[in-house]
GROMACS .gro file of C-alpha atoms in nm:
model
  224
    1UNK     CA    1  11.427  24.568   7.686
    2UNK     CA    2  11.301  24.247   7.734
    3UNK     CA    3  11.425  23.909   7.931
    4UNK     CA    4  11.407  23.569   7.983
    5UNK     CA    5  11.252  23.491   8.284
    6UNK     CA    6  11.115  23.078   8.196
    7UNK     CA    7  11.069  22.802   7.938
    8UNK     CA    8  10.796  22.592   7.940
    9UNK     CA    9  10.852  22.210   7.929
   10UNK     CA   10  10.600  21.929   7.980
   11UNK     CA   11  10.246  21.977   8.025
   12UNK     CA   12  10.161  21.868   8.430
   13UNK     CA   13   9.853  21.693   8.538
   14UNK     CA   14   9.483  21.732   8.313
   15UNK     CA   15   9.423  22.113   8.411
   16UNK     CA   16   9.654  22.272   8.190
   17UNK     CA   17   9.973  22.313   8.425
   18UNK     CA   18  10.309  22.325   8.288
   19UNK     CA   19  10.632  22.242   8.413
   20UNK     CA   20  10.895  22.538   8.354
   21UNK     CA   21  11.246  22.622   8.374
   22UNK     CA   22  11.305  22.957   8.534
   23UNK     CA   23  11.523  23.216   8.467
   24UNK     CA   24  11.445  23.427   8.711
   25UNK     CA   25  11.566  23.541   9.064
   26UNK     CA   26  11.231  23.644   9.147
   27UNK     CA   27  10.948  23.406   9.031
   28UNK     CA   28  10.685  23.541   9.290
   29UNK     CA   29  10.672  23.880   9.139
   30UNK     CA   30  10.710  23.731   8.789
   31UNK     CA   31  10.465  23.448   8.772
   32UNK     CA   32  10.214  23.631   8.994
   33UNK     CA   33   9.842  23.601   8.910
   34UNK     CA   34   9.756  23.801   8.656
   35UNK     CA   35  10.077  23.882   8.516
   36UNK     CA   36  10.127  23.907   8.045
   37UNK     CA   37  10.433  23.750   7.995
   38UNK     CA   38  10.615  23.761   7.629
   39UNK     CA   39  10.611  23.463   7.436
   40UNK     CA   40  10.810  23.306   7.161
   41UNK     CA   41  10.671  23.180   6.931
   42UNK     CA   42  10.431  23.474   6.930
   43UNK     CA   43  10.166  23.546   7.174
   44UNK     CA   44  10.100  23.652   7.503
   45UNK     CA   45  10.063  23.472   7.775
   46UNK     CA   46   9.821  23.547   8.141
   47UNK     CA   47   9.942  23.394   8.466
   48UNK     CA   48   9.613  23.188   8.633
   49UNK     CA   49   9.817  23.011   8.895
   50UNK     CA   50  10.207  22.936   9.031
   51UNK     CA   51  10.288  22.636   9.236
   52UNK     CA   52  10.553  22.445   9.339
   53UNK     CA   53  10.528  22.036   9.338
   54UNK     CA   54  10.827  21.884   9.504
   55UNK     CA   55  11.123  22.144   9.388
   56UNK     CA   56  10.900  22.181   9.050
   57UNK     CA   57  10.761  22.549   8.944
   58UNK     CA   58  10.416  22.489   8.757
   59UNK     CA   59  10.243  22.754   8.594
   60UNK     CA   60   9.880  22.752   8.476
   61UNK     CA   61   9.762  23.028   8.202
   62UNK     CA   62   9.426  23.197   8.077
   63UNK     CA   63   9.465  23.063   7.760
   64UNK     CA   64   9.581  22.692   7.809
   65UNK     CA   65   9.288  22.503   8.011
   66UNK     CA   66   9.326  22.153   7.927
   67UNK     CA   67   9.618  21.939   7.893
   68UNK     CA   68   9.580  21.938   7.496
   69UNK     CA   69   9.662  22.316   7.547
   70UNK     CA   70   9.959  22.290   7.761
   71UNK     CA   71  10.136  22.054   7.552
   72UNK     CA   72  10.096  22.281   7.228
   73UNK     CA   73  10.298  22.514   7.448
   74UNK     CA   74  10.604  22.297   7.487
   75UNK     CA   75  10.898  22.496   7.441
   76UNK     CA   76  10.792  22.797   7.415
   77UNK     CA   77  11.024  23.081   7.613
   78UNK     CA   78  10.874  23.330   7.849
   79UNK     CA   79  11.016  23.688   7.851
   80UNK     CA   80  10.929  23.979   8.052
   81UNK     CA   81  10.955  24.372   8.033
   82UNK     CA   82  11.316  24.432   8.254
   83UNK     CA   83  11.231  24.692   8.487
   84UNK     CA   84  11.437  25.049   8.471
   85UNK     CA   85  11.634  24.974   8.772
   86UNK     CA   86  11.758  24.624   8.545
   87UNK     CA   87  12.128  24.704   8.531
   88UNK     CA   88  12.120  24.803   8.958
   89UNK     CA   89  11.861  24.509   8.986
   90UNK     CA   90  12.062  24.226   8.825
   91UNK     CA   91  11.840  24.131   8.511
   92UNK     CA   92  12.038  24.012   8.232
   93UNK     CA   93  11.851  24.144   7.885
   94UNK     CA   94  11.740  23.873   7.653
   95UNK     CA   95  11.539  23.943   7.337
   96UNK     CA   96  11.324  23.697   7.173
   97UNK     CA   97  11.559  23.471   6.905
   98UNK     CA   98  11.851  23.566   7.144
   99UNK     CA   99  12.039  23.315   7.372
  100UNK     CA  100  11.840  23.203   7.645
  101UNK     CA  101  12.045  23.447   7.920
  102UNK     CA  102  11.921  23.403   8.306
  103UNK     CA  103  11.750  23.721   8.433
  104UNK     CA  104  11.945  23.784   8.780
  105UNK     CA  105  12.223  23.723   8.911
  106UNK     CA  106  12.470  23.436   8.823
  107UNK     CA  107  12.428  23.228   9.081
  108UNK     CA  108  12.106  23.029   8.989
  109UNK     CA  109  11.858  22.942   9.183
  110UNK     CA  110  11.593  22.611   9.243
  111UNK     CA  111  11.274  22.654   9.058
  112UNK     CA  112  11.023  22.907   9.227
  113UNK     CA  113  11.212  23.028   9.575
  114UNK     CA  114  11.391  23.385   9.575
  115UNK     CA  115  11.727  23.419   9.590
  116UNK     CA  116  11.814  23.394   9.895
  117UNK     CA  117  11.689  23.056   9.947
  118UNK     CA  118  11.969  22.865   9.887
  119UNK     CA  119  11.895  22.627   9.617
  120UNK     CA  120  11.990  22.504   9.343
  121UNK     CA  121  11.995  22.549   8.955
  122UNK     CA  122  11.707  22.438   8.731
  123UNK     CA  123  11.634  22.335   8.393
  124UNK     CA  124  11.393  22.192   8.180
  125UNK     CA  125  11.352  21.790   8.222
  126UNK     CA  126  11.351  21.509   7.980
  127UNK     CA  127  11.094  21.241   7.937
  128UNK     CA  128  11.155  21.048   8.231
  129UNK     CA  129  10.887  20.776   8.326
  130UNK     CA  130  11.135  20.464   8.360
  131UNK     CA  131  11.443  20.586   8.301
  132UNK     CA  132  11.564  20.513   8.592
  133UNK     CA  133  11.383  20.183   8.669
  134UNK     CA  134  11.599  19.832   8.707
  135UNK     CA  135  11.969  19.999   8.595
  136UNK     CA  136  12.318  19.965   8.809
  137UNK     CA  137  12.437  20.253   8.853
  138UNK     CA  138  12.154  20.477   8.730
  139UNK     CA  139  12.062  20.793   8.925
  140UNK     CA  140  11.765  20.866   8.963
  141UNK     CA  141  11.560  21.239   8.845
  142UNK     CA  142  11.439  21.413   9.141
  143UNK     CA  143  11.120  21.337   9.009
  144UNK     CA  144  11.066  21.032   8.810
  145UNK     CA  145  10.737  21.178   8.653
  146UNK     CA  146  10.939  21.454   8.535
  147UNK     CA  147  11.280  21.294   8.377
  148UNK     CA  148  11.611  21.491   8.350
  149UNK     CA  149  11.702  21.894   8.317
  150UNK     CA  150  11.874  21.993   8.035
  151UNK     CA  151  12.118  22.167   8.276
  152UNK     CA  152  12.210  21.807   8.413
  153UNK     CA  153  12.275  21.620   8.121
  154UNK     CA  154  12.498  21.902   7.910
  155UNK     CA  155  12.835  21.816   7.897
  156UNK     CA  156  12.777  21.440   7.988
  157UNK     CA  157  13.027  21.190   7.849
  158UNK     CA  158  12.817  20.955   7.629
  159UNK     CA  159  12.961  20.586   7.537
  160UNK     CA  160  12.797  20.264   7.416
  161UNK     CA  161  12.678  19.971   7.603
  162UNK     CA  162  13.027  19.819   7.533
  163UNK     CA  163  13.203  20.114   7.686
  164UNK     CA  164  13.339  20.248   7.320
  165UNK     CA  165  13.326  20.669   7.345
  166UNK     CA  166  13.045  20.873   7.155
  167UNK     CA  167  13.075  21.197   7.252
  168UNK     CA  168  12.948  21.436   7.480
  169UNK     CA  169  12.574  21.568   7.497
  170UNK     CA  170  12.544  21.914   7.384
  171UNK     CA  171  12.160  22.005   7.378
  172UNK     CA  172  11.843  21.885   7.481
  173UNK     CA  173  11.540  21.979   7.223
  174UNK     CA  174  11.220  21.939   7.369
  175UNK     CA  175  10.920  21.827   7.143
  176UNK     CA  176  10.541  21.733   7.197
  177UNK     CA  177  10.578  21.362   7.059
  178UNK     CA  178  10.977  21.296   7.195
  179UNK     CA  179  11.236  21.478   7.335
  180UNK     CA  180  11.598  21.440   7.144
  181UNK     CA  181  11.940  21.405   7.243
  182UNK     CA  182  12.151  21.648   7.072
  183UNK     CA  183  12.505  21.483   7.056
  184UNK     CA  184  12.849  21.607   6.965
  185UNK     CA  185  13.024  21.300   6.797
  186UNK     CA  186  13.407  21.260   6.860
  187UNK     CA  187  13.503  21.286   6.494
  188UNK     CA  188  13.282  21.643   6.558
  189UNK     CA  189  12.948  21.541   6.329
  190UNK     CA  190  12.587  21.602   6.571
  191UNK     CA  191  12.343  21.348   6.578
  192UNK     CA  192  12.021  21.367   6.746
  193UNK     CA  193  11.908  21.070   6.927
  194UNK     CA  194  11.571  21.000   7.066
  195UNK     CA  195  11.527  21.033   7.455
  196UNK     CA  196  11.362  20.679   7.530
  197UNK     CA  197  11.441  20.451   7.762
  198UNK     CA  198  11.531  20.183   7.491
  199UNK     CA  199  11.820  20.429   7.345
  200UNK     CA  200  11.898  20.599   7.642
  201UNK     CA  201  11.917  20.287   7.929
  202UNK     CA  202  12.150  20.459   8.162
  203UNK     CA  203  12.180  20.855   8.253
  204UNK     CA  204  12.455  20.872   8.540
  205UNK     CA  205  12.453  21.269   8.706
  206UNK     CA  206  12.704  21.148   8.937
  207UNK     CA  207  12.960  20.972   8.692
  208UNK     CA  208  12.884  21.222   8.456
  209UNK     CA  209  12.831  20.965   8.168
  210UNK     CA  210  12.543  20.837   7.966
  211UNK     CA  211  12.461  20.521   7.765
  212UNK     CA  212  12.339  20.539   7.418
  213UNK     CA  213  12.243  20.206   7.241
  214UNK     CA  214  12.163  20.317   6.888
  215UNK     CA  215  11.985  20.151   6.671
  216UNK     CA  216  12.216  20.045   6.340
  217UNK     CA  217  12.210  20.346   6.150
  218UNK     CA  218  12.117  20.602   6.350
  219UNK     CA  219  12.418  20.797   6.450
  220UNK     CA  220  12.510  20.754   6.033
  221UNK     CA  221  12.251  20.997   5.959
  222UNK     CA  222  12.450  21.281   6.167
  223UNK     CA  223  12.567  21.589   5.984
  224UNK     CA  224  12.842  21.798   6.010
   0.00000   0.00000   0.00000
């Protein structure tokens, strides 16, 4: 059996580091140096290096060098053989094409520390360079090179910039050229909106609410 132990999001720095979302309770032993891990789309993937930059698991791999390399890896999910002692041992099993479960226990933890540490839970982060920057009211992403996690922004109220009611974000689909919004409309269409700071001026973790300023037409070409 196999599970989900990561996703990769955006690439990190020139030398082929990636950001990732883990799904794991036990990253050290996971994303040690020369472990295969599973991914989807196909493949296999080599551990060449785990770090953490401020609250921020990076991984490095054999076969992405160069940031051209990491980016084409954008998205893809990591899963791992679950060891015999999984049901004692807290994995949750996760085949490839199967909802992204958390290996562990339910109680999530930050981004490259055991359980045990006492953080908190992680996800994979938005497009954020100047998200933040200027706005009342705006909170800022832990790390401003990094943007938003998915795990933040699901289930946010969104409304225009008048104050009128959109909906409430549902996903967050992560592409090389632009991550997208993926919004449940009130009268219950989905619309997918483009993560930019000139769409999406104000992200507010605390109020629980975003601003979307569509451009005309957008949210017409929603479907059911």
């Amino acid at each position: 059996m196999q599970v989900l132990v990561a996703r990769i999001g955006r690439p990190h720095g020139l030398a082929g580091e990636v950001t990732v979302q883990v799904h794991t309770d036990a990253p050290q032993r996971r994303f040690a140096v020369g472990q295969r891990l599973i991914a989807e789309p196909g493949g296999e993937l080599t551990i060449r290096g785990m770090r953490v930059h401020k609250g921020i698991t990076l991984l490095a791999f054999e076969q992405a060098r160069d940031r051209t390399a990491a980016e084409a890896l954008r998205g893809t999910r990591l899963f791992a053989q679950a060891r015999p002692s999984a049901p004692g041992d807290g994995d949750r099993q996760a085949g490839p094409g199967a909802g992204a479960g958390r290996e562990g226990e339910p109680g999530a933890v930050l981004a490259g520390c055991d359980a045990g540490d006492g953080a908190g839970v992680t996800g994979d982060r938005a497009p954020g360079p100047g998200l933040a920057a200027g706005l009342e009211g705006q909170d800022a992403p832990p790390d401003g090179d990094e943007g938003w996690y998915e795990d933040e922004l699901l289930g946010m109220r969104a409304f225009t910039p008048a104050g009128e009611p959109l909906g409430e974000v549902s996903g967050l689909l992560v592409r090389p050229a632009q991550d997208l919004l993926r919004l449940r409309l009130n009268d219950g269409r989905e619309a997918l909106v483009p993560f930019v700071d000139e769409i999406v001026p104000l992200v507010s973790i605390q109020a629980r609410r975003i601003v979307i300023d569509p451009p005309e037409g957008l949210l017409d070409l929603a479907g059911s």
